[in-house]
Short mmCIF file of C-alpha atoms and ligand atoms in Angstrom, two decimals:
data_model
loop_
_atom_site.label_atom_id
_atom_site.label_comp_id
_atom_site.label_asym_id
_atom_site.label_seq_id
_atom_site.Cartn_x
_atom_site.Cartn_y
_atom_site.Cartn_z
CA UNK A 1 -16.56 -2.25 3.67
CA UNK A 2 -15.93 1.73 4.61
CA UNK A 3 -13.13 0.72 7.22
CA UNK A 4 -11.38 -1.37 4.76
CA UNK A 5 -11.56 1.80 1.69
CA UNK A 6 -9.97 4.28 4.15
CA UNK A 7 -6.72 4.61 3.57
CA UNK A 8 -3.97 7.60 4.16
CA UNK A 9 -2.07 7.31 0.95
CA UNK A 10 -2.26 10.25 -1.89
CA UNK A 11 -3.57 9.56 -4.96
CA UNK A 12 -1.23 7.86 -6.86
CA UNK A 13 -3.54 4.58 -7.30
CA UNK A 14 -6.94 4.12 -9.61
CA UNK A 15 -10.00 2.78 -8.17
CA UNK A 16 -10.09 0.79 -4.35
CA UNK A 17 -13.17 -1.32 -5.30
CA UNK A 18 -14.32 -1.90 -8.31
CA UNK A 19 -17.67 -4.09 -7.58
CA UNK A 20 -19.09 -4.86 -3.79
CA UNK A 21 -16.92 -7.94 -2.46
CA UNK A 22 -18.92 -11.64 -2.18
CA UNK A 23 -19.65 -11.96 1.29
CA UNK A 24 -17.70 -14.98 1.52
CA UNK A 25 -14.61 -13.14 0.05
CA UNK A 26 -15.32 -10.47 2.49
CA UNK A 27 -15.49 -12.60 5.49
CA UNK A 28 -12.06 -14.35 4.38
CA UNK A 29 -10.26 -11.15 3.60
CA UNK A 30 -11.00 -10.67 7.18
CA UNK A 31 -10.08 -13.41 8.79
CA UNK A 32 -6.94 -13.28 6.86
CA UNK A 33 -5.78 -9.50 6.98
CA UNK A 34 -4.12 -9.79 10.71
CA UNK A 35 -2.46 -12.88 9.52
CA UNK A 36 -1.10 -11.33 6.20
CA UNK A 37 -1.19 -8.02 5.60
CA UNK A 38 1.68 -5.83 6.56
CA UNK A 39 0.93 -2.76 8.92
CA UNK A 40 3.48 0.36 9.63
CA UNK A 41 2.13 1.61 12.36
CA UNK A 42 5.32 0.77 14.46
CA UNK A 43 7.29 2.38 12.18
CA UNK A 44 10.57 0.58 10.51
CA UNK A 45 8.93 -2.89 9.13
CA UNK A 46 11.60 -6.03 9.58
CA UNK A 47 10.53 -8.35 6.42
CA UNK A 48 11.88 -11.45 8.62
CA UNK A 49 10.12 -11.03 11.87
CA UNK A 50 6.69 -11.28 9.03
CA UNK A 51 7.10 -14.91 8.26
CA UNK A 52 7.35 -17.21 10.93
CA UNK A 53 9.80 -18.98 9.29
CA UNK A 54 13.10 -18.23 7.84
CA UNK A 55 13.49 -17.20 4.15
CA UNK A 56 16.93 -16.99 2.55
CA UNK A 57 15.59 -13.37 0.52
CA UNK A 58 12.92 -10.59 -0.06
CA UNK A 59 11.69 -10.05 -3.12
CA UNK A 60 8.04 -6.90 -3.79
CA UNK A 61 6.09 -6.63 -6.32
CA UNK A 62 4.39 -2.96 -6.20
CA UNK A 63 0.24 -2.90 -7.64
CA UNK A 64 0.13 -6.78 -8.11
CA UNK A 65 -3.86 -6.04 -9.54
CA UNK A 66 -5.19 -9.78 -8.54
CA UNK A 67 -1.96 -11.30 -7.80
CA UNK A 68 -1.28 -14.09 -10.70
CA UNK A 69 2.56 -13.16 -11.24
CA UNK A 70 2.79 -12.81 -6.97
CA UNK A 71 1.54 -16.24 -6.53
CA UNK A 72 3.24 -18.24 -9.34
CA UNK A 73 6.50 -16.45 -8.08
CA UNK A 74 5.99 -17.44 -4.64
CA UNK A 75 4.79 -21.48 -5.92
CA UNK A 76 8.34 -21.19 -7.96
CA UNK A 77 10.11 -20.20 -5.19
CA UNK A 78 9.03 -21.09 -1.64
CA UNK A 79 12.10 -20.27 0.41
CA UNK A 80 11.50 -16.34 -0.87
CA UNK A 81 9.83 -14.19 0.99
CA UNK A 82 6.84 -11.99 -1.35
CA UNK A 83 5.70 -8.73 -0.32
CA UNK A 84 2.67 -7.72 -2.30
CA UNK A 85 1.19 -3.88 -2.84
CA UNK A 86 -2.02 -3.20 -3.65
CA UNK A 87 -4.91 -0.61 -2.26
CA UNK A 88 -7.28 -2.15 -4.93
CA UNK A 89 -9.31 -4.47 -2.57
CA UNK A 90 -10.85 -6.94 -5.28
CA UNK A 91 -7.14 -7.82 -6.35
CA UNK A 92 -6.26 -8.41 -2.47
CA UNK A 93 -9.39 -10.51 -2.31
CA UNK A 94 -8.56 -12.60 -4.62
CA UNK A 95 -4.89 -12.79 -3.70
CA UNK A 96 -6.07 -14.10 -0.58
CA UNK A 97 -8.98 -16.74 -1.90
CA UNK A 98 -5.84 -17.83 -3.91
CA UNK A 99 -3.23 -17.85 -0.92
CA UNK A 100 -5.88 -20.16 1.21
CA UNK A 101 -6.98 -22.34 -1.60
CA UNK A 102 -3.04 -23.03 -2.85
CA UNK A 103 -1.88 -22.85 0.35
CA UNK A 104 0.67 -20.24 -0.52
CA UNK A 105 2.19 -18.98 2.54
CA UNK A 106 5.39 -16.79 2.01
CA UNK A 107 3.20 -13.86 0.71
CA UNK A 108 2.40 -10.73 2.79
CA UNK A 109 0.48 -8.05 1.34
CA UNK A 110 -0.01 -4.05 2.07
CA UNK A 111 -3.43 -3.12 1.32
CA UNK A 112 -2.30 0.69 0.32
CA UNK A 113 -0.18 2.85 -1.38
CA UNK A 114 3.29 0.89 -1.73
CA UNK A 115 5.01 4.31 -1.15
CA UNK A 116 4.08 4.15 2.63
CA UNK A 117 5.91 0.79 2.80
CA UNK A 118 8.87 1.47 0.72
CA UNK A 119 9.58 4.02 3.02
CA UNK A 120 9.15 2.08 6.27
CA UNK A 121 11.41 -0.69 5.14
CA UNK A 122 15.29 -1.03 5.90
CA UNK A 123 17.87 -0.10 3.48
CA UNK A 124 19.02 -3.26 1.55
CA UNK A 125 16.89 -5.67 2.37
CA UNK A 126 15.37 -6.82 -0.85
CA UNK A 127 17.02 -8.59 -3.53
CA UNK A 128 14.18 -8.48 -6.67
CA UNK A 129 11.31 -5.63 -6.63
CA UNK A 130 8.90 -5.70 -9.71
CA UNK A 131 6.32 -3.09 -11.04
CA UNK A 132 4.33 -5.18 -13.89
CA UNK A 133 1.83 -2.67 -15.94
CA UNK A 134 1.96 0.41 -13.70
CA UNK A 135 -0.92 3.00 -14.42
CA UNK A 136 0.15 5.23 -17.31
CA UNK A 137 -1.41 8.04 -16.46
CA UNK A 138 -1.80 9.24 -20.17
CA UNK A 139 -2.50 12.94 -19.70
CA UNK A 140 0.27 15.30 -19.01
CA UNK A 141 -0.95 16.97 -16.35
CA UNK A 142 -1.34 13.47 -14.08
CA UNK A 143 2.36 12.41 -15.25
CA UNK A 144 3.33 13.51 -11.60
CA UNK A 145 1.20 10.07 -9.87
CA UNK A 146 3.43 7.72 -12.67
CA UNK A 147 5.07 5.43 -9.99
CA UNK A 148 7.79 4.79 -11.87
CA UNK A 149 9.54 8.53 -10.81
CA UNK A 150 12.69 10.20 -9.55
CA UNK A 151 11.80 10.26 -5.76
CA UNK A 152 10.10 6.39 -6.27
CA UNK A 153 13.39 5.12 -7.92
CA UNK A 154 15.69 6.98 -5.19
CA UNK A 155 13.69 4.83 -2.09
CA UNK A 156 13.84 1.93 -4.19
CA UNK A 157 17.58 2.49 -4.53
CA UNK A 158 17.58 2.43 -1.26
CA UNK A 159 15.85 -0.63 -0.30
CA UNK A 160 17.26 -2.58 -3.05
CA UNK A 161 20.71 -4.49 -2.33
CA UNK A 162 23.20 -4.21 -4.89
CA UNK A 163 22.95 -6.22 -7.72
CA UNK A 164 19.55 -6.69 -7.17
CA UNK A 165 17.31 -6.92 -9.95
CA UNK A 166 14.28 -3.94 -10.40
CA UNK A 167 11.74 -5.65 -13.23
CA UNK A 168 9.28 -3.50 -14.99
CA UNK A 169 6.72 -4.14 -17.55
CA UNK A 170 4.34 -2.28 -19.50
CA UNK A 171 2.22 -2.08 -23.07
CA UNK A 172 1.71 1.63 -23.17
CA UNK A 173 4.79 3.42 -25.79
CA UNK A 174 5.07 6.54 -24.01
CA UNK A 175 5.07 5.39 -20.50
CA UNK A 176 7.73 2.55 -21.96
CA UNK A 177 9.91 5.73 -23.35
CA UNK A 178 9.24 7.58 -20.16
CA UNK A 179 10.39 4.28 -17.30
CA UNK A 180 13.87 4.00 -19.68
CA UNK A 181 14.78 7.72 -19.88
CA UNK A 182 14.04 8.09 -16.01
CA UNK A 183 16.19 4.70 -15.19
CA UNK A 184 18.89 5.94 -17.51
CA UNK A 185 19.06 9.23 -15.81
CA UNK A 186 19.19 7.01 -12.25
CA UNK A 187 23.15 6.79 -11.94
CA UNK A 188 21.99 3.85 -9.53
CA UNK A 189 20.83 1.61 -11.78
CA UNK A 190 21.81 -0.11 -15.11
CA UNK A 191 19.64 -1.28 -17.96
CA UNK A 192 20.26 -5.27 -19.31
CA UNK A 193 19.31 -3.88 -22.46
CA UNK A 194 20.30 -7.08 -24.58
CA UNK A 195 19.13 -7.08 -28.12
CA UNK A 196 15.95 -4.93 -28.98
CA UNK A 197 14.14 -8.07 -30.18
CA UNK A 198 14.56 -9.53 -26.59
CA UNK A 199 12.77 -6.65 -24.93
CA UNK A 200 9.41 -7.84 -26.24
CA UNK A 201 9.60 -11.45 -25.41
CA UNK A 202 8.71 -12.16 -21.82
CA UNK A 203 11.67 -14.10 -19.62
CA UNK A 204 10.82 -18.06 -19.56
CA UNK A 205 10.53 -17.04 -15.26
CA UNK A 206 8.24 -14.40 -15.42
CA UNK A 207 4.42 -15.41 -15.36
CA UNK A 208 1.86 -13.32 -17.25
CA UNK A 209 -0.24 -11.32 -15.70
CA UNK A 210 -4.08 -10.56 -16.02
CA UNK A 211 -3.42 -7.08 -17.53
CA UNK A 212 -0.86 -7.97 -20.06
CA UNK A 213 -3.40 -11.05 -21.31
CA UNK A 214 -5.91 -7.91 -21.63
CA UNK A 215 -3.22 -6.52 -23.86
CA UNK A 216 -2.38 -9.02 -26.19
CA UNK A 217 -6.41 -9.83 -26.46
CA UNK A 218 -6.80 -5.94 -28.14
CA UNK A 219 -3.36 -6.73 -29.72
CA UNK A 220 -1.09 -4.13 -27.97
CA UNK A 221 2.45 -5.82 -27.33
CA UNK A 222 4.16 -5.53 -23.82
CA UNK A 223 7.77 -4.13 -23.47
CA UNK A 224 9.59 -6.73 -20.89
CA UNK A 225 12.54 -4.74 -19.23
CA UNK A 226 15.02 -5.51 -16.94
CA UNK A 227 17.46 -2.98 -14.32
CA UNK A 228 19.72 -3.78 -12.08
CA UNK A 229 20.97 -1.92 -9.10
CA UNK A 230 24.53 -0.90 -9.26
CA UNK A 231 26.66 -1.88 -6.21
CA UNK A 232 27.29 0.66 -3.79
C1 SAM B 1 -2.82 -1.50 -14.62
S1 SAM B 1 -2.92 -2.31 -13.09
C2 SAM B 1 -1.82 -3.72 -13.32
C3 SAM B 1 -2.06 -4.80 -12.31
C4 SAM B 1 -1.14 -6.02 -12.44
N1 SAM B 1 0.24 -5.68 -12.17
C5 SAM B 1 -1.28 -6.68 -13.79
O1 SAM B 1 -0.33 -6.55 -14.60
O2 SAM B 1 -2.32 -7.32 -14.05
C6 SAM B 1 -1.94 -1.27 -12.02
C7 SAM B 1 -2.13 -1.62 -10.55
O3 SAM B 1 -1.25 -0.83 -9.76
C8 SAM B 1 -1.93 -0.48 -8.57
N2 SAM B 1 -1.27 0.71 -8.03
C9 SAM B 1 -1.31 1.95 -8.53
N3 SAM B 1 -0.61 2.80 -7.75
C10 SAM B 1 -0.12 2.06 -6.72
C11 SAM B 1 0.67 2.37 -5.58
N4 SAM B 1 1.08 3.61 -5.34
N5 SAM B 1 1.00 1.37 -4.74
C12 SAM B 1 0.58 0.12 -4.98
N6 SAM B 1 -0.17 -0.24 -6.05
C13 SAM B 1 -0.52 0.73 -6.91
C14 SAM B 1 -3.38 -0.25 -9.02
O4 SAM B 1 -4.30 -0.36 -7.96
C15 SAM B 1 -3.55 -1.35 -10.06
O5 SAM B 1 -4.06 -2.54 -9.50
#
């Protein structure tokens, strides 16, 4: 289990492993790592040449926890291409047991910090990124790992075509305060604002995910909102 916690990233991420794996989750994470997971060691990462067949977009979801919004996204829409980033290894697990036992197969993951990625992919080549209950970080001093940041929005400016959408989620009010005045300060992005009552009720095609149940369960409400990436 060492090789698989050793990883180059900074820390920007919470825990890698959070209980030992089953065996038999270990053995299929495996088996299935060459086949899925995404490495950069050649450099520049082409998001076609990872699916053997051909997908008409991209779209990456960055710290997917155990993967429920990645795989109903991909179920709802097979002819998309997911990209999935996570360095916690019990959420890749079970994004994998998942992937076999639905037979989900236009999902790749990266097993690491999605920072490493972002920056190894080409310029315009996704069309939907989403970042669904990032850390908050709460203390001031750890602010600086908040993933939603200048330098994090510039790359994903970058990789982003325009018009693209850029979905982000979260329960926690200063973090919520935090993601709008950095986006708002982003001349590359705009903010589908709508009517205030909106921004708490989750879009009809966006699953819940595990963390935002937690939420609701200790009756915190989740802030749904929306960007989109201004054409060039
Ligand atoms: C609070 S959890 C939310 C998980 C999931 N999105 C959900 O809503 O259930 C935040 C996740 O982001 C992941 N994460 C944190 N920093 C990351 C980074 N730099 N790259 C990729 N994932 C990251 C963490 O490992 C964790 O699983």
């Amino acid at each position: 289990m060492k090789d698989l916690e050793n990883i180059k990233g900074s820390r920007v991420y919470g825990r890698r492993l959070s209980k030992p794996l089953k065996k038999r989750s270990e053995t299929r994470l495996r088996e299935y790592l060459p086949k899925y997971s995404i490495s950069i060691e050649g450099g520049q990462v082409d998001l076609k040449k990872l699916f053997g067949h051909d997908l008409c977009e991209f779209w990456l979801e960055i710290g997917f926890g155990k993967g429920e919004h990645l795989i109903s996204q991909a179920k709802a829409n097979p002819d998309i291409g997911f990209i999935g980033c996570e360095p916690f290894i019990n959420g890749v697990s079970g994004l994998v047991d998942h992937m076999v036992r639905d037979d989900v197969t236009n999902i790749r993951f990266f097993m690491d910090d999605a920072r490493l990625l972002m920056d190894a992919m080409e310029k315009q080549s996704l069309s939907r990124a989403f970042i669904l209950f990032p850390d908050p970080w709460r203390k001031k001093k750890h602010h600086k790992r908040r993933i939603v940041s200048p330098g994090n929005l510039t790359i994903l400016a970058k990789i982003l075509k325009d018009d693209a959408q850029l979905r982000i989620a979260t329960d926690h009010h200063d973090y919520c305060r935090w993601i709008l005045a950095r986006l708002m300060e982003d001349t590359n992005f705009n903010w589908k604002d709508g009517h205030p009552d909106e921004w708490h009720k989750r879009p009809a095609d966006w699953p819940q995910t595990r963390y935002e149940k937690k939420a609701l369960t200790v009756g915190r409400k989740s802030t749904y909102l929306t960007f989109q990436r201004k054409p060039r």
